[in-house]
mmCIF file with all atom_site columns, C-alpha atoms in Angstrom:
data_model
loop_
_atom_site.group_PDB
_atom_site.id
_atom_site.type_symbol
_atom_site.label_atom_id
_atom_site.label_alt_id
_atom_site.label_comp_id
_atom_site.label_asym_id
_atom_site.label_entity_id
_atom_site.label_seq_id
_atom_site.pdbx_PDB_ins_code
_atom_site.Cartn_x
_atom_site.Cartn_y
_atom_site.Cartn_z
_atom_site.occupancy
_atom_site.B_iso_or_equiv
_atom_site.pdbx_formal_charge
_atom_site.auth_seq_id
_atom_site.auth_comp_id
_atom_site.auth_asym_id
_atom_site.auth_atom_id
_atom_site.pdbx_PDB_model_num
ATOM 1   C CA . UNK A 1 1   ? -36.162 -196.889 -46.104 1.00 0.00 ? 16  UNK A CA 1
ATOM 2   C CA . UNK A 1 2   ? -35.358 -195.258 -42.814 1.00 0.00 ? 17  UNK A CA 1
ATOM 3   C CA . UNK A 1 3   ? -33.618 -198.469 -41.701 1.00 0.00 ? 18  UNK A CA 1
ATOM 4   C CA . UNK A 1 4   ? -31.410 -198.511 -44.806 1.00 0.00 ? 19  UNK A CA 1
ATOM 5   C CA . UNK A 1 5   ? -30.555 -194.859 -45.314 1.00 0.00 ? 20  UNK A CA 1
ATOM 6   C CA . UNK A 1 6   ? -31.219 -193.674 -41.840 1.00 0.00 ? 21  UNK A CA 1
ATOM 7   C CA . UNK A 1 7   ? -33.557 -190.995 -40.657 1.00 0.00 ? 22  UNK A CA 1
ATOM 8   C CA . UNK A 1 8   ? -32.795 -187.421 -41.620 1.00 0.00 ? 23  UNK A CA 1
ATOM 9   C CA . UNK A 1 9   ? -31.761 -185.370 -38.673 1.00 0.00 ? 24  UNK A CA 1
ATOM 10  C CA . UNK A 1 10  ? -33.946 -182.348 -38.005 1.00 0.00 ? 25  UNK A CA 1
ATOM 11  C CA . UNK A 1 11  ? -32.313 -179.082 -38.846 1.00 0.00 ? 26  UNK A CA 1
ATOM 12  C CA . UNK A 1 12  ? -31.218 -177.018 -35.904 1.00 0.00 ? 27  UNK A CA 1
ATOM 13  C CA . UNK A 1 13  ? -33.144 -173.777 -35.464 1.00 0.00 ? 28  UNK A CA 1
ATOM 14  C CA . UNK A 1 14  ? -31.277 -170.647 -36.495 1.00 0.00 ? 29  UNK A CA 1
ATOM 15  C CA . UNK A 1 15  ? -29.230 -169.054 -33.789 1.00 0.00 ? 30  UNK A CA 1
ATOM 16  C CA . UNK A 1 16  ? -30.738 -165.946 -32.310 1.00 0.00 ? 31  UNK A CA 1
ATOM 17  C CA . UNK A 1 17  ? -28.000 -163.370 -31.914 1.00 0.00 ? 32  UNK A CA 1
ATOM 18  C CA . UNK A 1 18  ? -29.857 -161.660 -29.080 1.00 0.00 ? 33  UNK A CA 1
ATOM 19  C CA . UNK A 1 19  ? -29.893 -164.893 -27.070 1.00 0.00 ? 34  UNK A CA 1
ATOM 20  C CA . UNK A 1 20  ? -26.176 -165.385 -27.670 1.00 0.00 ? 35  UNK A CA 1
ATOM 21  C CA . UNK A 1 21  ? -25.444 -161.852 -26.551 1.00 0.00 ? 36  UNK A CA 1
ATOM 22  C CA . UNK A 1 22  ? -27.508 -162.359 -23.409 1.00 0.00 ? 37  UNK A CA 1
ATOM 23  C CA . UNK A 1 23  ? -25.575 -165.499 -22.483 1.00 0.00 ? 38  UNK A CA 1
ATOM 24  C CA . UNK A 1 24  ? -22.236 -163.760 -22.980 1.00 0.00 ? 39  UNK A CA 1
ATOM 25  C CA . UNK A 1 25  ? -23.344 -160.827 -20.834 1.00 0.00 ? 40  UNK A CA 1
ATOM 26  C CA . UNK A 1 26  ? -24.451 -163.238 -18.106 1.00 0.00 ? 41  UNK A CA 1
ATOM 27  C CA . UNK A 1 27  ? -21.000 -164.862 -18.098 1.00 0.00 ? 42  UNK A CA 1
ATOM 28  C CA . UNK A 1 28  ? -19.356 -161.444 -17.862 1.00 0.00 ? 43  UNK A CA 1
ATOM 29  C CA . UNK A 1 29  ? -21.541 -160.602 -14.867 1.00 0.00 ? 44  UNK A CA 1
ATOM 30  C CA . UNK A 1 30  ? -20.634 -163.894 -13.185 1.00 0.00 ? 45  UNK A CA 1
ATOM 31  C CA . UNK A 1 31  ? -16.921 -163.235 -13.672 1.00 0.00 ? 46  UNK A CA 1
ATOM 32  C CA . UNK A 1 32  ? -17.302 -159.733 -12.232 1.00 0.00 ? 47  UNK A CA 1
ATOM 33  C CA . UNK A 1 33  ? -18.828 -161.221 -9.089  1.00 0.00 ? 48  UNK A CA 1
ATOM 34  C CA . UNK A 1 34  ? -15.960 -163.706 -8.764  1.00 0.00 ? 49  UNK A CA 1
ATOM 35  C CA . UNK A 1 35  ? -13.373 -160.959 -9.228  1.00 0.00 ? 50  UNK A CA 1
ATOM 36  C CA . UNK A 1 36  ? -15.064 -158.857 -6.553  1.00 0.00 ? 51  UNK A CA 1
ATOM 37  C CA . UNK A 1 37  ? -14.980 -161.799 -4.151  1.00 0.00 ? 52  UNK A CA 1
ATOM 38  C CA . UNK A 1 38  ? -11.265 -162.313 -4.796  1.00 0.00 ? 53  UNK A CA 1
ATOM 39  C CA . UNK A 1 39  ? -10.655 -158.616 -4.148  1.00 0.00 ? 54  UNK A CA 1
ATOM 40  C CA . UNK A 1 40  ? -12.256 -158.998 -0.749  1.00 0.00 ? 55  UNK A CA 1
ATOM 41  C CA . UNK A 1 41  ? -9.983  -161.968 0.012   1.00 0.00 ? 56  UNK A CA 1
ATOM 42  C CA . UNK A 1 42  ? -6.911  -159.966 -1.000  1.00 0.00 ? 57  UNK A CA 1
ATOM 43  C CA . UNK A 1 43  ? -7.925  -157.145 1.350   1.00 0.00 ? 58  UNK A CA 1
ATOM 44  C CA . UNK A 1 44  ? -8.308  -159.667 4.152   1.00 0.00 ? 59  UNK A CA 1
ATOM 45  C CA . UNK A 1 45  ? -4.846  -161.122 3.475   1.00 0.00 ? 60  UNK A CA 1
ATOM 46  C CA . UNK A 1 46  ? -3.333  -157.650 3.452   1.00 0.00 ? 61  UNK A CA 1
ATOM 47  C CA . UNK A 1 47  ? -4.800  -156.878 6.879   1.00 0.00 ? 62  UNK A CA 1
ATOM 48  C CA . UNK A 1 48  ? -3.520  -160.200 8.195   1.00 0.00 ? 63  UNK A CA 1
ATOM 49  C CA . UNK A 1 49  ? 0.014   -159.530 6.909   1.00 0.00 ? 64  UNK A CA 1
ATOM 50  C CA . UNK A 1 50  ? 0.019   -156.164 8.679   1.00 0.00 ? 65  UNK A CA 1
ATOM 51  C CA . UNK A 1 51  ? -0.816  -157.795 12.009  1.00 0.00 ? 66  UNK A CA 1
ATOM 52  C CA . UNK A 1 52  ? 1.294   -160.984 11.643  1.00 0.00 ? 67  UNK A CA 1
ATOM 53  C CA . UNK A 1 53  ? 5.029   -161.325 12.341  1.00 0.00 ? 68  UNK A CA 1
ATOM 54  C CA . UNK A 1 54  ? 7.470   -164.128 11.642  1.00 0.00 ? 69  UNK A CA 1
ATOM 55  C CA . UNK A 1 55  ? 7.187   -167.167 9.333   1.00 0.00 ? 70  UNK A CA 1
ATOM 56  C CA . UNK A 1 56  ? 3.361   -166.995 9.283   1.00 0.00 ? 71  UNK A CA 1
ATOM 57  C CA . UNK A 1 57  ? 3.612   -163.966 7.034   1.00 0.00 ? 72  UNK A CA 1
ATOM 58  C CA . UNK A 1 58  ? 5.044   -166.097 4.206   1.00 0.00 ? 73  UNK A CA 1
ATOM 59  C CA . UNK A 1 59  ? 2.103   -168.509 4.393   1.00 0.00 ? 74  UNK A CA 1
ATOM 60  C CA . UNK A 1 60  ? -0.400  -165.660 4.159   1.00 0.00 ? 75  UNK A CA 1
ATOM 61  C CA . UNK A 1 61  ? 1.616   -164.169 1.334   1.00 0.00 ? 76  UNK A CA 1
ATOM 62  C CA . UNK A 1 62  ? 1.507   -167.437 -0.659  1.00 0.00 ? 77  UNK A CA 1
ATOM 63  C CA . UNK A 1 63  ? -2.276  -167.626 -0.321  1.00 0.00 ? 78  UNK A CA 1
ATOM 64  C CA . UNK A 1 64  ? -2.542  -164.006 -1.411  1.00 0.00 ? 79  UNK A CA 1
ATOM 65  C CA . UNK A 1 65  ? -0.405  -164.773 -4.472  1.00 0.00 ? 80  UNK A CA 1
ATOM 66  C CA . UNK A 1 66  ? -2.681  -167.676 -5.459  1.00 0.00 ? 81  UNK A CA 1
ATOM 67  C CA . UNK A 1 67  ? -5.739  -165.486 -5.024  1.00 0.00 ? 82  UNK A CA 1
ATOM 68  C CA . UNK A 1 68  ? -4.183  -162.752 -7.142  1.00 0.00 ? 83  UNK A CA 1
ATOM 69  C CA . UNK A 1 69  ? -3.333  -165.302 -9.857  1.00 0.00 ? 84  UNK A CA 1
ATOM 70  C CA . UNK A 1 70  ? -6.959  -166.472 -9.997  1.00 0.00 ? 85  UNK A CA 1
ATOM 71  C CA . UNK A 1 71  ? -8.104  -162.863 -10.156 1.00 0.00 ? 86  UNK A CA 1
ATOM 72  C CA . UNK A 1 72  ? -5.836  -162.183 -13.127 1.00 0.00 ? 87  UNK A CA 1
ATOM 73  C CA . UNK A 1 73  ? -7.158  -165.279 -14.905 1.00 0.00 ? 88  UNK A CA 1
ATOM 74  C CA . UNK A 1 74  ? -10.777 -164.244 -14.359 1.00 0.00 ? 89  UNK A CA 1
ATOM 75  C CA . UNK A 1 75  ? -10.024 -160.710 -15.525 1.00 0.00 ? 90  UNK A CA 1
ATOM 76  C CA . UNK A 1 76  ? -8.477  -162.039 -18.752 1.00 0.00 ? 91  UNK A CA 1
ATOM 77  C CA . UNK A 1 77  ? -11.545 -164.214 -19.396 1.00 0.00 ? 92  UNK A CA 1
ATOM 78  C CA . UNK A 1 78  ? -13.844 -161.289 -18.666 1.00 0.00 ? 93  UNK A CA 1
ATOM 79  C CA . UNK A 1 79  ? -11.979 -159.036 -21.093 1.00 0.00 ? 94  UNK A CA 1
ATOM 80  C CA . UNK A 1 80  ? -12.302 -161.627 -23.867 1.00 0.00 ? 95  UNK A CA 1
ATOM 81  C CA . UNK A 1 81  ? -16.004 -162.082 -23.207 1.00 0.00 ? 96  UNK A CA 1
ATOM 82  C CA . UNK A 1 82  ? -16.537 -158.322 -23.184 1.00 0.00 ? 97  UNK A CA 1
ATOM 83  C CA . UNK A 1 83  ? -14.857 -158.111 -26.592 1.00 0.00 ? 98  UNK A CA 1
ATOM 84  C CA . UNK A 1 84  ? -17.147 -160.886 -27.853 1.00 0.00 ? 99  UNK A CA 1
ATOM 85  C CA . UNK A 1 85  ? -20.168 -159.078 -26.431 1.00 0.00 ? 100 UNK A CA 1
ATOM 86  C CA . UNK A 1 86  ? -19.130 -155.899 -28.218 1.00 0.00 ? 101 UNK A CA 1
ATOM 87  C CA . UNK A 1 87  ? -18.813 -157.755 -31.535 1.00 0.00 ? 102 UNK A CA 1
ATOM 88  C CA . UNK A 1 88  ? -22.207 -159.389 -31.018 1.00 0.00 ? 103 UNK A CA 1
ATOM 89  C CA . UNK A 1 89  ? -23.798 -156.008 -30.316 1.00 0.00 ? 104 UNK A CA 1
ATOM 90  C CA . UNK A 1 90  ? -22.279 -154.592 -33.493 1.00 0.00 ? 105 UNK A CA 1
ATOM 91  C CA . UNK A 1 91  ? -23.578 -157.536 -35.521 1.00 0.00 ? 106 UNK A CA 1
ATOM 92  C CA . UNK A 1 92  ? -27.045 -157.204 -33.973 1.00 0.00 ? 107 UNK A CA 1
ATOM 93  C CA . UNK A 1 93  ? -27.055 -153.495 -34.742 1.00 0.00 ? 108 UNK A CA 1
ATOM 94  C CA . UNK A 1 94  ? -26.074 -154.189 -38.357 1.00 0.00 ? 109 UNK A CA 1
ATOM 95  C CA . UNK A 1 95  ? -28.858 -156.782 -38.674 1.00 0.00 ? 110 UNK A CA 1
ATOM 96  C CA . UNK A 1 96  ? -31.442 -154.364 -37.252 1.00 0.00 ? 111 UNK A CA 1
ATOM 97  C CA . UNK A 1 97  ? -30.215 -151.626 -39.582 1.00 0.00 ? 112 UNK A CA 1
ATOM 98  C CA . UNK A 1 98  ? -30.491 -153.884 -42.622 1.00 0.00 ? 113 UNK A CA 1
ATOM 99  C CA . UNK A 1 99  ? -34.013 -154.912 -41.623 1.00 0.00 ? 114 UNK A CA 1
ATOM 100 C CA . UNK A 1 100 ? -35.019 -151.279 -41.186 1.00 0.00 ? 115 UNK A CA 1
ATOM 101 C CA . UNK A 1 101 ? -33.526 -150.495 -44.592 1.00 0.00 ? 116 UNK A CA 1
ATOM 102 C CA . UNK A 1 102 ? -35.502 -153.313 -46.215 1.00 0.00 ? 117 UNK A CA 1
ATOM 103 C CA . UNK A 1 103 ? -38.721 -152.076 -44.610 1.00 0.00 ? 118 UNK A CA 1
ATOM 104 C CA . UNK A 1 104 ? -37.974 -148.512 -45.697 1.00 0.00 ? 119 UNK A CA 1
ATOM 105 C CA . UNK A 1 105 ? -37.343 -149.555 -49.299 1.00 0.00 ? 120 UNK A CA 1
ATOM 106 C CA . UNK A 1 106 ? -40.559 -151.586 -49.341 1.00 0.00 ? 121 UNK A CA 1
ATOM 107 C CA . UNK A 1 107 ? -42.512 -148.632 -47.957 1.00 0.00 ? 122 UNK A CA 1
ATOM 108 C CA . UNK A 1 108 ? -41.002 -146.303 -50.572 1.00 0.00 ? 123 UNK A CA 1
ATOM 109 C CA . UNK A 1 109 ? -41.904 -148.730 -53.373 1.00 0.00 ? 124 UNK A CA 1
ATOM 110 C CA . UNK A 1 110 ? -45.477 -148.948 -52.119 1.00 0.00 ? 125 UNK A CA 1
ATOM 111 C CA . UNK A 1 111 ? -45.679 -145.164 -51.841 1.00 0.00 ? 126 UNK A CA 1
ATOM 112 C CA . UNK A 1 112 ? -44.335 -144.771 -55.376 1.00 0.00 ? 127 UNK A CA 1
ATOM 113 C CA . UNK A 1 113 ? -47.025 -147.107 -56.736 1.00 0.00 ? 128 UNK A CA 1
ATOM 114 C CA . UNK A 1 114 ? -49.768 -145.219 -54.885 1.00 0.00 ? 129 UNK A CA 1
ATOM 115 C CA . UNK A 1 115 ? -48.426 -141.846 -55.983 1.00 0.00 ? 130 UNK A CA 1
ATOM 116 C CA . UNK A 1 116 ? -48.271 -142.974 -59.595 1.00 0.00 ? 131 UNK A CA 1
ATOM 117 C CA . UNK A 1 117 ? -51.868 -144.185 -59.430 1.00 0.00 ? 132 UNK A CA 1
ATOM 118 C CA . UNK A 1 118 ? -53.023 -140.879 -57.944 1.00 0.00 ? 133 UNK A CA 1
ATOM 119 C CA . UNK A 1 119 ? -51.116 -138.705 -60.419 1.00 0.00 ? 134 UNK A CA 1
ATOM 120 C CA . UNK A 1 120 ? -52.672 -140.592 -63.320 1.00 0.00 ? 135 UNK A CA 1
ATOM 121 C CA . UNK A 1 121 ? -56.036 -139.258 -62.171 1.00 0.00 ? 136 UNK A CA 1
ATOM 122 C CA . UNK A 1 122 ? -54.858 -135.691 -62.811 1.00 0.00 ? 137 UNK A CA 1
ATOM 123 C CA . UNK A 1 123 ? -55.069 -134.315 -66.353 1.00 0.00 ? 138 UNK A CA 1
ATOM 124 C CA . UNK A 1 124 ? -52.137 -131.941 -66.828 1.00 0.00 ? 139 UNK A CA 1
ATOM 125 C CA . UNK A 1 125 ? -53.687 -130.201 -69.834 1.00 0.00 ? 140 UNK A CA 1
ATOM 126 C CA . UNK A 1 126 ? -56.912 -129.687 -67.926 1.00 0.00 ? 141 UNK A CA 1
ATOM 127 C CA . UNK A 1 127 ? -54.957 -128.243 -65.012 1.00 0.00 ? 142 UNK A CA 1
ATOM 128 C CA . UNK A 1 128 ? -53.198 -125.817 -67.366 1.00 0.00 ? 143 UNK A CA 1
ATOM 129 C CA . UNK A 1 129 ? -56.564 -124.722 -68.776 1.00 0.00 ? 144 UNK A CA 1
ATOM 130 C CA . UNK A 1 130 ? -57.856 -124.100 -65.260 1.00 0.00 ? 145 UNK A CA 1
ATOM 131 C CA . UNK A 1 131 ? -54.805 -121.994 -64.450 1.00 0.00 ? 146 UNK A CA 1
ATOM 132 C CA . UNK A 1 132 ? -55.254 -119.962 -67.649 1.00 0.00 ? 147 UNK A CA 1
ATOM 133 C CA . UNK A 1 133 ? -58.939 -119.415 -66.889 1.00 0.00 ? 148 UNK A CA 1
ATOM 134 C CA . UNK A 1 134 ? -58.098 -118.255 -63.366 1.00 0.00 ? 149 UNK A CA 1
ATOM 135 C CA . UNK A 1 135 ? -55.528 -115.797 -64.719 1.00 0.00 ? 150 UNK A CA 1
ATOM 136 C CA . UNK A 1 136 ? -58.078 -114.382 -67.197 1.00 0.00 ? 151 UNK A CA 1
ATOM 137 C CA . UNK A 1 137 ? -60.695 -114.061 -64.464 1.00 0.00 ? 152 UNK A CA 1
ATOM 138 C CA . UNK A 1 138 ? -58.274 -112.218 -62.210 1.00 0.00 ? 153 UNK A CA 1
ATOM 139 C CA . UNK A 1 139 ? -57.454 -109.765 -65.000 1.00 0.00 ? 154 UNK A CA 1
ATOM 140 C CA . UNK A 1 140 ? -61.167 -109.192 -65.599 1.00 0.00 ? 155 UNK A CA 1
ATOM 141 C CA . UNK A 1 141 ? -61.731 -108.565 -61.887 1.00 0.00 ? 156 UNK A CA 1
ATOM 142 C CA . UNK A 1 142 ? -58.884 -106.040 -61.789 1.00 0.00 ? 157 UNK A CA 1
ATOM 143 C CA . UNK A 1 143 ? -60.371 -104.216 -64.761 1.00 0.00 ? 158 UNK A CA 1
ATOM 144 C CA . UNK A 1 144 ? -63.795 -104.185 -63.100 1.00 0.00 ? 159 UNK A CA 1
ATOM 145 C CA . UNK A 1 145 ? -62.307 -102.758 -59.905 1.00 0.00 ? 160 UNK A CA 1
ATOM 146 C CA . UNK A 1 146 ? -60.577 -100.007 -61.855 1.00 0.00 ? 161 UNK A CA 1
ATOM 147 C CA . UNK A 1 147 ? -63.835 -99.112  -63.594 1.00 0.00 ? 162 UNK A CA 1
ATOM 148 C CA . UNK A 1 148 ? -65.755 -99.077  -60.331 1.00 0.00 ? 163 UNK A CA 1
ATOM 149 C CA . UNK A 1 149 ? -63.119 -96.857  -58.746 1.00 0.00 ? 164 UNK A CA 1
ATOM 150 C CA . UNK A 1 150 ? -63.450 -94.023  -61.254 1.00 0.00 ? 165 UNK A CA 1
ATOM 151 C CA . UNK A 1 151 ? -64.540 -90.595  -59.950 1.00 0.00 ? 166 UNK A CA 1
ATOM 152 C CA . UNK A 1 152 ? -67.140 -88.419  -61.636 1.00 0.00 ? 167 UNK A CA 1
ATOM 153 C CA . UNK A 1 153 ? -67.512 -84.622  -61.585 1.00 0.00 ? 168 UNK A CA 1
ATOM 154 C CA . UNK A 1 154 ? -64.051 -83.979  -60.142 1.00 0.00 ? 169 UNK A CA 1
ATOM 155 C CA . UNK A 1 155 ? -61.386 -82.602  -62.376 1.00 0.00 ? 170 UNK A CA 1
ATOM 156 C CA . UNK A 1 156 ? -58.115 -84.407  -62.533 1.00 0.00 ? 171 UNK A CA 1
ATOM 157 C CA . UNK A 1 157 ? -56.135 -81.192  -62.624 1.00 0.00 ? 172 UNK A CA 1
ATOM 158 C CA . UNK A 1 158 ? -56.515 -79.329  -59.313 1.00 0.00 ? 173 UNK A CA 1
ATOM 159 C CA . UNK A 1 159 ? -54.153 -76.568  -58.233 1.00 0.00 ? 174 UNK A CA 1
ATOM 160 C CA . UNK A 1 160 ? -52.430 -77.638  -55.024 1.00 0.00 ? 175 UNK A CA 1
ATOM 161 C CA . UNK A 1 161 ? -51.777 -73.993  -54.030 1.00 0.00 ? 176 UNK A CA 1
ATOM 162 C CA . UNK A 1 162 ? -55.512 -73.295  -54.063 1.00 0.00 ? 177 UNK A CA 1
ATOM 163 C CA . UNK A 1 163 ? -56.116 -76.368  -51.914 1.00 0.00 ? 178 UNK A CA 1
ATOM 164 C CA . UNK A 1 164 ? -53.513 -75.231  -49.375 1.00 0.00 ? 179 UNK A CA 1
ATOM 165 C CA . UNK A 1 165 ? -55.009 -71.718  -49.226 1.00 0.00 ? 180 UNK A CA 1
ATOM 166 C CA . UNK A 1 166 ? -58.491 -73.146  -48.706 1.00 0.00 ? 181 UNK A CA 1
ATOM 167 C CA . UNK A 1 167 ? -57.196 -75.427  -45.978 1.00 0.00 ? 182 UNK A CA 1
ATOM 168 C CA . UNK A 1 168 ? -55.584 -72.477  -44.158 1.00 0.00 ? 183 UNK A CA 1
ATOM 169 C CA . UNK A 1 169 ? -58.889 -70.591  -44.338 1.00 0.00 ? 184 UNK A CA 1
ATOM 170 C CA . UNK A 1 170 ? -60.713 -73.548  -42.823 1.00 0.00 ? 185 UNK A CA 1
ATOM 171 C CA . UNK A 1 171 ? -58.189 -73.732  -40.015 1.00 0.00 ? 186 UNK A CA 1
ATOM 172 C CA . UNK A 1 172 ? -58.756 -70.037  -39.194 1.00 0.00 ? 187 UNK A CA 1
ATOM 173 C CA . UNK A 1 173 ? -62.529 -70.570  -39.146 1.00 0.00 ? 188 UNK A CA 1
ATOM 174 C CA . UNK A 1 174 ? -62.139 -73.553  -36.847 1.00 0.00 ? 189 UNK A CA 1
ATOM 175 C CA . UNK A 1 175 ? -59.932 -71.508  -34.495 1.00 0.00 ? 190 UNK A CA 1
ATOM 176 C CA . UNK A 1 176 ? -62.538 -68.700  -34.319 1.00 0.00 ? 191 UNK A CA 1
ATOM 177 C CA . UNK A 1 177 ? -65.309 -71.202  -33.616 1.00 0.00 ? 192 UNK A CA 1
ATOM 178 C CA . UNK A 1 178 ? -63.296 -72.712  -30.785 1.00 0.00 ? 193 UNK A CA 1
ATOM 179 C CA . UNK A 1 179 ? -62.693 -69.233  -29.289 1.00 0.00 ? 194 UNK A CA 1
ATOM 180 C CA . UNK A 1 180 ? -66.394 -68.349  -29.468 1.00 0.00 ? 195 UNK A CA 1
ATOM 181 C CA . UNK A 1 181 ? -67.298 -71.644  -27.905 1.00 0.00 ? 196 UNK A CA 1
ATOM 182 C CA . UNK A 1 182 ? -64.991 -71.016  -24.957 1.00 0.00 ? 197 UNK A CA 1
ATOM 183 C CA . UNK A 1 183 ? -66.502 -67.514  -24.399 1.00 0.00 ? 198 UNK A CA 1
ATOM 184 C CA . UNK A 1 184 ? -70.027 -68.919  -24.498 1.00 0.00 ? 199 UNK A CA 1
ATOM 185 C CA . UNK A 1 185 ? -69.173 -71.487  -21.885 1.00 0.00 ? 200 UNK A CA 1
ATOM 186 C CA . UNK A 1 186 ? -68.105 -68.791  -19.376 1.00 0.00 ? 201 UNK A CA 1
ATOM 187 C CA . UNK A 1 187 ? -70.804 -67.889  -16.732 1.00 0.00 ? 202 UNK A CA 1
ATOM 188 C CA . UNK A 1 188 ? -72.534 -64.420  -16.931 1.00 0.00 ? 203 UNK A CA 1
ATOM 189 C CA . UNK A 1 189 ? -71.564 -61.700  -14.461 1.00 0.00 ? 204 UNK A CA 1
ATOM 190 C CA . UNK A 1 190 ? -74.849 -61.793  -12.566 1.00 0.00 ? 205 UNK A CA 1
ATOM 191 C CA . UNK A 1 191 ? -74.278 -65.453  -11.741 1.00 0.00 ? 206 UNK A CA 1
ATOM 192 C CA . UNK A 1 192 ? -70.851 -64.746  -10.286 1.00 0.00 ? 207 UNK A CA 1
ATOM 193 C CA . UNK A 1 193 ? -70.683 -65.249  -6.501  1.00 0.00 ? 208 UNK A CA 1
ATOM 194 C CA . UNK A 1 194 ? -71.072 -62.043  -4.469  1.00 0.00 ? 209 UNK A CA 1
ATOM 195 C CA . UNK A 1 195 ? -68.087 -60.704  -2.593  1.00 0.00 ? 210 UNK A CA 1
ATOM 196 C CA . UNK A 1 196 ? -68.106 -61.200  1.154   1.00 0.00 ? 211 UNK A CA 1
ATOM 197 C CA . UNK A 1 197 ? -68.702 -58.008  3.137   1.00 0.00 ? 212 UNK A CA 1
ATOM 198 C CA . UNK A 1 198 ? -67.927 -57.763  6.821   1.00 0.00 ? 213 UNK A CA 1
ATOM 199 C CA . UNK A 1 199 ? -70.733 -56.679  9.168   1.00 0.00 ? 214 UNK A CA 1
ATOM 200 C CA . UNK A 1 200 ? -70.141 -53.867  11.712  1.00 0.00 ? 215 UNK A CA 1
ATOM 201 C CA . UNK A 1 201 ? -68.881 -54.972  15.084  1.00 0.00 ? 216 UNK A CA 1
ATOM 202 C CA . UNK A 1 202 ? -71.272 -55.246  18.025  1.00 0.00 ? 217 UNK A CA 1
ATOM 203 C CA . UNK A 1 203 ? -70.801 -52.277  20.392  1.00 0.00 ? 218 UNK A CA 1
ATOM 204 C CA . UNK A 1 204 ? -69.263 -53.161  23.708  1.00 0.00 ? 219 UNK A CA 1
ATOM 205 C CA . UNK A 1 205 ? -69.993 -51.695  27.126  1.00 0.00 ? 220 UNK A CA 1
ATOM 206 C CA . UNK A 1 206 ? -73.225 -51.276  29.199  1.00 0.00 ? 221 UNK A CA 1
ATOM 207 C CA . UNK A 1 207 ? -75.819 -48.533  28.734  1.00 0.00 ? 222 UNK A CA 1
ATOM 208 C CA . UNK A 1 208 ? -76.503 -46.018  31.461  1.00 0.00 ? 223 UNK A CA 1
ATOM 209 C CA . UNK A 1 209 ? -79.232 -47.524  33.607  1.00 0.00 ? 224 UNK A CA 1
ATOM 210 C CA . UNK A 1 210 ? -80.476 -44.122  34.708  1.00 0.00 ? 225 UNK A CA 1
ATOM 211 C CA . UNK A 1 211 ? -80.982 -43.030  31.090  1.00 0.00 ? 226 UNK A CA 1
ATOM 212 C CA . UNK A 1 212 ? -82.611 -46.214  29.872  1.00 0.00 ? 227 UNK A CA 1
ATOM 213 C CA . UNK A 1 213 ? -84.719 -46.927  32.949  1.00 0.00 ? 228 UNK A CA 1
ATOM 214 C CA . UNK A 1 214 ? -88.376 -46.008  32.550  1.00 0.00 ? 229 UNK A CA 1
ATOM 215 C CA . UNK A 1 215 ? -91.098 -45.629  35.203  1.00 0.00 ? 230 UNK A CA 1
ATOM 216 C CA . UNK A 1 216 ? -93.667 -48.363  35.528  1.00 0.00 ? 231 UNK A CA 1
ATOM 217 C CA . UNK A 1 217 ? -97.116 -48.424  37.090  1.00 0.00 ? 232 UNK A CA 1
ATOM 218 C CA . UNK A 1 218 ? -98.452 -50.728  39.720  1.00 0.00 ? 233 UNK A CA 1
ATOM 219 C CA . UNK A 1 219 ? -98.994 -53.446  37.108  1.00 0.00 ? 234 UNK A CA 1
ATOM 220 C CA . UNK A 1 220 ? -95.413 -53.256  35.843  1.00 0.00 ? 235 UNK A CA 1
ATOM 221 C CA . UNK A 1 221 ? -96.307 -51.477  32.610  1.00 0.00 ? 236 UNK A CA 1
ATOM 222 C CA . UNK A 1 222 ? -94.237 -48.526  31.411  1.00 0.00 ? 237 UNK A CA 1
ATOM 223 C CA . UNK A 1 223 ? -95.677 -45.123  32.076  1.00 0.00 ? 238 UNK A CA 1
ATOM 224 C CA . UNK A 1 224 ? -95.654 -42.689  29.189  1.00 0.00 ? 239 UNK A CA 1
ATOM 225 C CA . UNK A 1 225 ? -93.627 -39.604  29.815  1.00 0.00 ? 240 UNK A CA 1
ATOM 226 C CA . UNK A 1 226 ? -94.806 -36.199  28.683  1.00 0.00 ? 241 UNK A CA 1
ATOM 227 C CA . UNK A 1 227 ? -92.373 -33.497  27.869  1.00 0.00 ? 242 UNK A CA 1
ATOM 228 C CA . UNK A 1 228 ? -93.218 -29.931  28.784  1.00 0.00 ? 243 UNK A CA 1
#
C-alpha cells in the first residue's frame, strides 16, 4: 500500500513562538555587531581623509561611501527584524495571557463546585434557630445582670444638698486631722538643741612671783605659813 499511495509524511511539530523570537533577536544582535564594525571603518576613513591630500582623497571617499551604503542596508534589515521581534513578543504575551485566563477560569469553576458542596452541609433554618436562641440567651443574661445589680436598703430619693453639706463637713474634719497630725510630729521643747553659750576668756598676763612664791623646806615641800 505504501508503494501505491506513498507513505504519509510525518506532521511537522508546532512552531514554538519563543524559539522564533529567540532566533529573530539573535539576528538583530548580529546586525548590530556588523553595524558597529562599519562605524569603526567609517571613523578610520574620516581620519585618513583629514591627513591625505590630492587624488588619494577621492579613493578613500569612495570606500567610505560603499561602507556607509552597507551600513544603511544593515540598519534597514535590523529595523525590520526589530519590528518582527516586537510583534512576536506581543503574540507571545497574548498567548500567555490567554493561558492564564483559562487556568483562572478552571480554578474558579473548581472553587465554585467545592463551595457549593460545602454550603450544602449548612442548614439555613438551623442556623436561624441558633441565632434566635443566642439572642434570647443574651436578653436573659442582661435581665440577670440587672437583677444582680439592684441595691438594697438605700433609698432612691436622696437629697443632693444634704450630701454636699455632709461632704463639706467631712472635708473640715479631714483638715483638722491633718493639722493635729502635723503638730504631733513636731519635737518637744526639751528635745530641742541647747543654745551655744560662749565661755569666759582665759586671763592673760603673768602672776606676781613674789606673791605666789611659797617657802619650801629642805625636802622641797611647802612650809605652812602662820599668820599672827
